Amino acid sequence: TLAQLGEIYINDAFSVCHRTNPSVTLLPTLMPSYAGLLLERDIKSLTRVFEGHEKPLVLIIGGAKASDKIGVVEHFLPKASSILVGGAAANTFLKARGENIKKSHYEPNMLSVAQSLLHHHNIILPLDFVEHEEQFLDLGDQTIKLFKKHLKGAKTIIWSGPLGLFEDKRFAKASKTLAKAIVKTKAFSLAGGGQTTQLIIKMKLGHQFSFLSTGGGAMLDFLAGKKLPGIEALKELT
């Protein structure tokens, strides 16, 4: 029914390419189909950091969940000089290390996976936090200083997920400070995910990053080495 409404199909929505919706994977098989210019830019920039990135590479992981970023962490473990973990994602790692995270959010089902990664020297966890009602809601000054130190000299920086509850200005310091630090480097800087790009654009730093991906989950799947159904559907036509 959708195919009858048009003559040519253009997929310019990288952010849904990791899904198997009929509009993403079936329409390309029913009509002449092509990748849009924005989709091409996403693929080109992500391929650059996935395959041919310059070293040292620093990966910054934040946001609410560790589970949706574990694939990326595992892929870049042997390649990254530093993997900086913040946001609520860090709580799962800290809990796995046996630390008291009080009432902070974490993922119980990810504890064993986090524990298996803790021995890697390049995974850098927070030293201190900004706490509110027994929850860790932002990184503390010591951690911000430590993370900034790891950014110095980086040639490639990948950032996914805010480092605190940035929607509340009381807990936005770490995310804002790291964003400013990233654009001061000479690295190829790539950021993605709705919250991360929202913060960067709000700070008017978008043009100073090398690339802002339109994808969140799609970017994480791509960088974890997974095949994206929406892209595969277009590849089959060429």
CSV table of C-alpha atoms in Angstrom, one decimal:
chain,number,residue,atom,x,y,z
A,1,THR,CA,0.0,0.0,0.0
A,2,LEU,CA,2.8,2.4,0.8
A,3,ALA,CA,4.7,1.6,-2.4
A,4,GLN,CA,1.6,2.6,-4.4
A,5,LEU,CA,1.9,6.1,-3.1
A,6,GLY,CA,5.2,7.0,-4.7
A,7,GLU,CA,7.6,6.3,-7.6
A,8,ILE,CA,11.0,6.3,-5.9
A,9,TYR,CA,12.0,5.4,-2.3
A,10,ILE,CA,14.7,7.4,-0.5
A,11,ASN,CA,15.9,6.4,2.9
A,12,ASP,CA,17.4,9.5,4.6
A,13,ALA,CA,16.6,8.3,8.2
A,14,PHE,CA,19.7,6.7,9.6
A,15,SER,CA,18.2,6.8,13.1
A,16,VAL,CA,15.7,4.0,12.1
A,17,CYS,CA,18.0,1.9,10.0
A,18,HIS,CA,18.5,-0.6,12.9
A,19,ARG,CA,14.8,-1.4,12.9
A,20,THR,CA,13.0,-3.9,10.7
A,21,ASN,CA,9.8,-1.9,10.1
A,22,PRO,CA,8.2,-2.5,6.7
A,23,SER,CA,8.9,1.1,5.7
A,24,VAL,CA,12.6,0.6,6.3
A,25,THR,CA,13.2,-2.9,4.9
A,26,LEU,CA,10.4,-3.9,2.6
A,27,LEU,CA,9.7,-0.7,0.6
A,28,PRO,CA,13.2,-0.8,-0.9
A,29,THR,CA,12.3,-4.2,-2.5
A,30,LEU,CA,9.2,-2.9,-4.1
A,31,MET,CA,10.4,0.3,-5.9
A,32,PRO,CA,13.6,2.0,-7.1
A,33,SER,CA,15.4,2.8,-3.9
A,34,TYR,CA,18.4,4.9,-2.9
A,35,ALA,CA,20.2,6.2,0.2
A,36,GLY,CA,19.7,9.9,0.9
A,37,LEU,CA,22.5,12.4,1.3
A,38,LEU,CA,22.2,12.6,5.1
A,39,LEU,CA,22.2,8.8,5.4
A,40,GLU,CA,25.3,8.7,3.2
A,41,ARG,CA,27.1,11.2,5.5
A,42,ASP,CA,26.2,9.2,8.6
A,43,ILE,CA,27.6,6.0,7.0
A,44,LYS,CA,30.7,7.7,5.8
A,45,SER,CA,31.5,9.4,9.2
A,46,LEU,CA,30.7,6.3,11.2
A,47,THR,CA,32.7,4.1,8.9
A,48,ARG,CA,35.7,6.4,9.3
A,49,VAL,CA,35.7,5.9,13.1
A,50,PHE,CA,34.8,2.2,12.9
A,51,GLU,CA,37.5,1.2,10.4
A,52,GLY,CA,40.1,3.8,9.8
A,53,HIS,CA,40.2,6.0,12.9
A,54,GLU,CA,43.3,7.9,14.0
A,55,LYS,CA,44.8,6.9,17.3
A,56,PRO,CA,44.7,7.7,20.2
A,57,LEU,CA,41.0,7.1,20.3
A,58,VAL,CA,38.8,8.0,23.3
A,59,LEU,CA,35.3,6.6,23.8
A,60,ILE,CA,32.9,8.5,26.1
A,61,ILE,CA,29.9,6.5,27.3
A,62,GLY,CA,27.1,7.9,29.4
A,63,GLY,CA,23.3,7.9,29.5
A,64,ALA,CA,20.9,5.9,31.5
A,65,LYS,CA,21.9,2.4,30.3
A,66,ALA,CA,25.1,0.4,30.0
A,67,SER,CA,23.3,-2.4,28.2
A,68,ASP,CA,22.8,-0.6,24.9
A,69,LYS,CA,26.4,0.5,24.8
A,70,ILE,CA,28.2,-2.7,25.8
A,71,GLY,CA,28.6,-3.8,22.2
A,72,VAL,CA,30.4,-0.6,21.3
A,73,VAL,CA,32.6,-0.9,24.5
A,74,GLU,CA,33.6,-4.5,23.6
A,75,HIS,CA,34.4,-3.5,20.0
A,76,PHE,CA,36.6,-0.6,20.9
A,77,LEU,CA,38.3,-2.3,24.0
A,78,PRO,CA,41.4,-3.4,22.1
A,79,LYS,CA,41.5,-0.1,20.1
A,80,ALA,CA,40.7,2.7,22.5
A,81,SER,CA,43.3,4.4,24.7
A,82,SER,CA,40.5,5.3,27.1
A,83,ILE,CA,36.9,4.4,27.6
A,84,LEU,CA,35.4,7.1,29.9
A,85,VAL,CA,32.2,5.8,31.6
A,86,GLY,CA,29.8,8.3,33.2
A,87,GLY,CA,26.1,8.9,33.6
A,88,ALA,CA,23.9,6.2,35.1
A,89,ALA,CA,25.8,3.7,32.9
A,90,ALA,CA,28.7,4.1,35.3
A,91,ASN,CA,26.6,3.0,38.3
A,92,THR,CA,26.3,-0.6,36.9
A,93,PHE,CA,30.1,-0.8,36.6
A,94,LEU,CA,30.6,0.6,40.1
A,95,LYS,CA,28.0,-1.8,41.6
A,96,ALA,CA,29.8,-4.7,39.9
A,97,ARG,CA,33.0,-3.5,41.5
A,98,GLY,CA,31.3,-3.8,44.9
A,99,GLU,CA,30.9,-0.1,45.6
A,100,ASN,CA,28.0,1.5,47.4
A,101,ILE,CA,26.0,3.5,44.8
A,102,LYS,CA,23.2,4.2,47.4
A,103,LYS,CA,19.8,4.7,45.6
A,104,SER,CA,21.4,5.4,42.2
A,105,HIS,CA,19.9,3.7,39.1
A,106,TYR,CA,21.7,0.6,37.7
A,107,GLU,CA,21.0,-2.5,35.6
A,108,PRO,CA,21.0,-5.7,37.8
A,109,ASN,CA,21.0,-7.9,34.7
A,110,MET,CA,24.2,-6.3,33.4
A,111,LEU,CA,26.4,-6.7,36.5
A,112,SER,CA,28.1,-9.9,35.4
A,113,VAL,CA,29.0,-8.3,32.0
A,114,ALA,CA,30.3,-5.2,33.7
A,115,GLN,CA,32.3,-7.2,36.1
A,116,SER,CA,34.0,-9.1,33.2
A,117,LEU,CA,35.2,-5.8,31.7
A,118,LEU,CA,36.5,-4.2,34.9
A,119,HIS,CA,40.0,-5.7,34.6
A,120,HIS,CA,40.7,-3.7,31.4
A,121,HIS,CA,43.0,-0.8,32.2
A,122,ASN,CA,41.5,1.5,29.7
A,123,ILE,CA,38.0,1.5,31.2
A,124,ILE,CA,38.0,4.7,33.4
A,125,LEU,CA,35.2,5.0,36.0
A,126,PRO,CA,34.2,8.1,38.0
A,127,LEU,CA,36.0,9.1,41.2
A,128,ASP,CA,33.3,11.3,42.7
A,129,PHE,CA,29.8,12.5,42.1
A,130,VAL,CA,27.3,15.3,42.6
A,131,GLU,CA,24.7,13.6,44.8
A,132,HIS,CA,21.0,14.4,45.4
A,133,GLU,CA,18.6,12.4,47.5
A,134,GLU,CA,21.2,9.5,47.7
A,135,GLN,CA,21.5,9.4,43.9
A,136,PHE,CA,24.5,10.1,41.7
A,137,LEU,CA,23.2,12.6,39.2
A,138,ASP,CA,26.4,14.2,37.8
A,139,LEU,CA,30.1,13.6,37.9
A,140,GLY,CA,32.2,15.4,40.5
A,141,ASP,CA,35.1,17.8,39.9
A,142,GLN,CA,37.8,15.2,40.4
A,143,THR,CA,36.2,13.0,37.7
A,144,ILE,CA,35.7,15.9,35.3
A,145,LYS,CA,39.4,16.8,35.7
A,146,LEU,CA,40.4,13.1,35.1
A,147,PHE,CA,38.2,12.8,32.0
A,148,LYS,CA,39.6,16.0,30.5
A,149,LYS,CA,43.1,14.7,31.1
A,150,HIS,CA,42.3,11.6,29.0
A,151,LEU,CA,41.0,13.8,26.2
A,152,LYS,CA,44.3,15.6,25.7
A,153,GLY,CA,46.1,14.4,22.7
A,154,ALA,CA,43.2,12.3,21.3
A,155,LYS,CA,43.0,12.1,17.6
A,156,THR,CA,39.5,10.5,17.5
A,157,ILE,CA,36.7,11.0,20.1
A,158,ILE,CA,33.4,9.2,20.1
A,159,TRP,CA,30.7,10.4,22.5
A,160,SER,CA,27.3,8.7,23.3
A,161,GLY,CA,25.2,9.6,26.2
A,162,PRO,CA,25.2,12.6,28.6
A,163,LEU,CA,27.3,12.3,31.8
A,164,GLY,CA,24.6,13.5,34.2
A,165,LEU,CA,21.0,14.6,34.4
A,166,PHE,CA,21.8,17.5,32.2
A,167,GLU,CA,18.2,18.6,31.8
A,168,ASP,CA,18.5,20.0,35.4
A,169,LYS,CA,21.2,22.7,35.3
A,170,ARG,CA,22.4,21.6,38.8
A,171,PHE,CA,23.6,18.3,37.2
A,172,ALA,CA,24.8,19.5,33.8
A,173,LYS,CA,28.4,20.6,34.6
A,174,ALA,CA,30.2,17.4,33.6
A,175,SER,CA,28.4,17.1,30.2
A,176,LYS,CA,28.9,20.8,29.4
A,177,THR,CA,32.5,20.8,30.5
A,178,LEU,CA,33.4,17.7,28.5
A,179,ALA,CA,31.6,19.1,25.4
A,180,LYS,CA,33.7,22.3,25.6
A,181,ALA,CA,36.9,20.2,26.2
A,182,ILE,CA,36.2,18.0,23.1
A,183,VAL,CA,35.9,21.0,20.7
A,184,LYS,CA,39.2,22.4,22.0
A,185,THR,CA,41.0,19.3,20.9
A,186,LYS,CA,42.2,18.6,17.3
A,187,ALA,CA,40.5,15.3,17.2
A,188,PHE,CA,37.9,14.0,14.8
A,189,SER,CA,34.9,14.3,17.1
A,190,LEU,CA,31.7,12.3,16.6
A,191,ALA,CA,28.7,12.4,18.9
A,192,GLY,CA,25.3,10.8,18.6
A,193,GLY,CA,22.1,10.0,20.4
A,194,GLY,CA,19.2,12.4,21.0
A,195,GLN,CA,20.2,13.6,24.4
A,196,THR,CA,23.8,14.1,23.5
A,197,THR,CA,23.2,16.0,20.3
A,198,GLN,CA,20.4,18.0,22.0
A,199,LEU,CA,22.9,19.2,24.6
A,200,ILE,CA,25.6,20.0,22.0
A,201,ILE,CA,23.2,22.0,19.8
A,202,LYS,CA,21.7,23.8,22.8
A,203,MET,CA,25.3,24.9,23.7
A,204,LYS,CA,25.7,26.1,20.1
A,205,LEU,CA,28.7,23.8,19.6
A,206,GLY,CA,27.3,21.6,16.8
A,207,HIS,CA,29.4,23.2,14.1
A,208,GLN,CA,32.6,22.6,16.2
A,209,PHE,CA,32.1,18.9,16.3
A,210,SER,CA,33.4,17.0,13.2
A,211,PHE,CA,30.1,15.1,12.9
A,212,LEU,CA,26.8,14.8,14.9
A,213,SER,CA,25.1,11.5,14.0
A,214,THR,CA,21.3,11.6,13.6
A,215,GLY,CA,21.2,8.1,15.1
A,216,GLY,CA,21.2,6.9,18.7
A,217,GLY,CA,20.5,3.2,18.8
A,218,ALA,CA,21.5,2.9,15.1
A,219,MET,CA,24.8,4.6,15.8
A,220,LEU,CA,25.5,2.2,18.6
A,221,ASP,CA,24.6,-0.8,16.6
A,222,PHE,CA,26.8,0.4,13.6
A,223,LEU,CA,29.8,1.0,15.9
A,224,ALA,CA,29.3,-2.4,17.5
A,225,GLY,CA,29.7,-4.0,14.1
A,226,LYS,CA,26.1,-5.1,13.7
A,227,LYS,CA,24.5,-5.1,10.3
A,228,LEU,CA,21.7,-2.5,10.1
A,229,PRO,CA,18.6,-3.9,8.3
A,230,GLY,CA,17.7,-0.6,6.6
A,231,ILE,CA,21.2,-0.3,5.1
A,232,GLU,CA,21.4,-4.0,4.2
A,233,ALA,CA,18.0,-3.6,2.3
A,234,LEU,CA,19.6,-0.9,0.1
A,235,LYS,CA,22.8,-2.8,-0.4
A,236,GLU,CA,21.0,-5.7,-1.8
A,237,LEU,CA,19.8,-3.5,-4.7
A,238,THR,CA,23.3,-2.5,-5.8
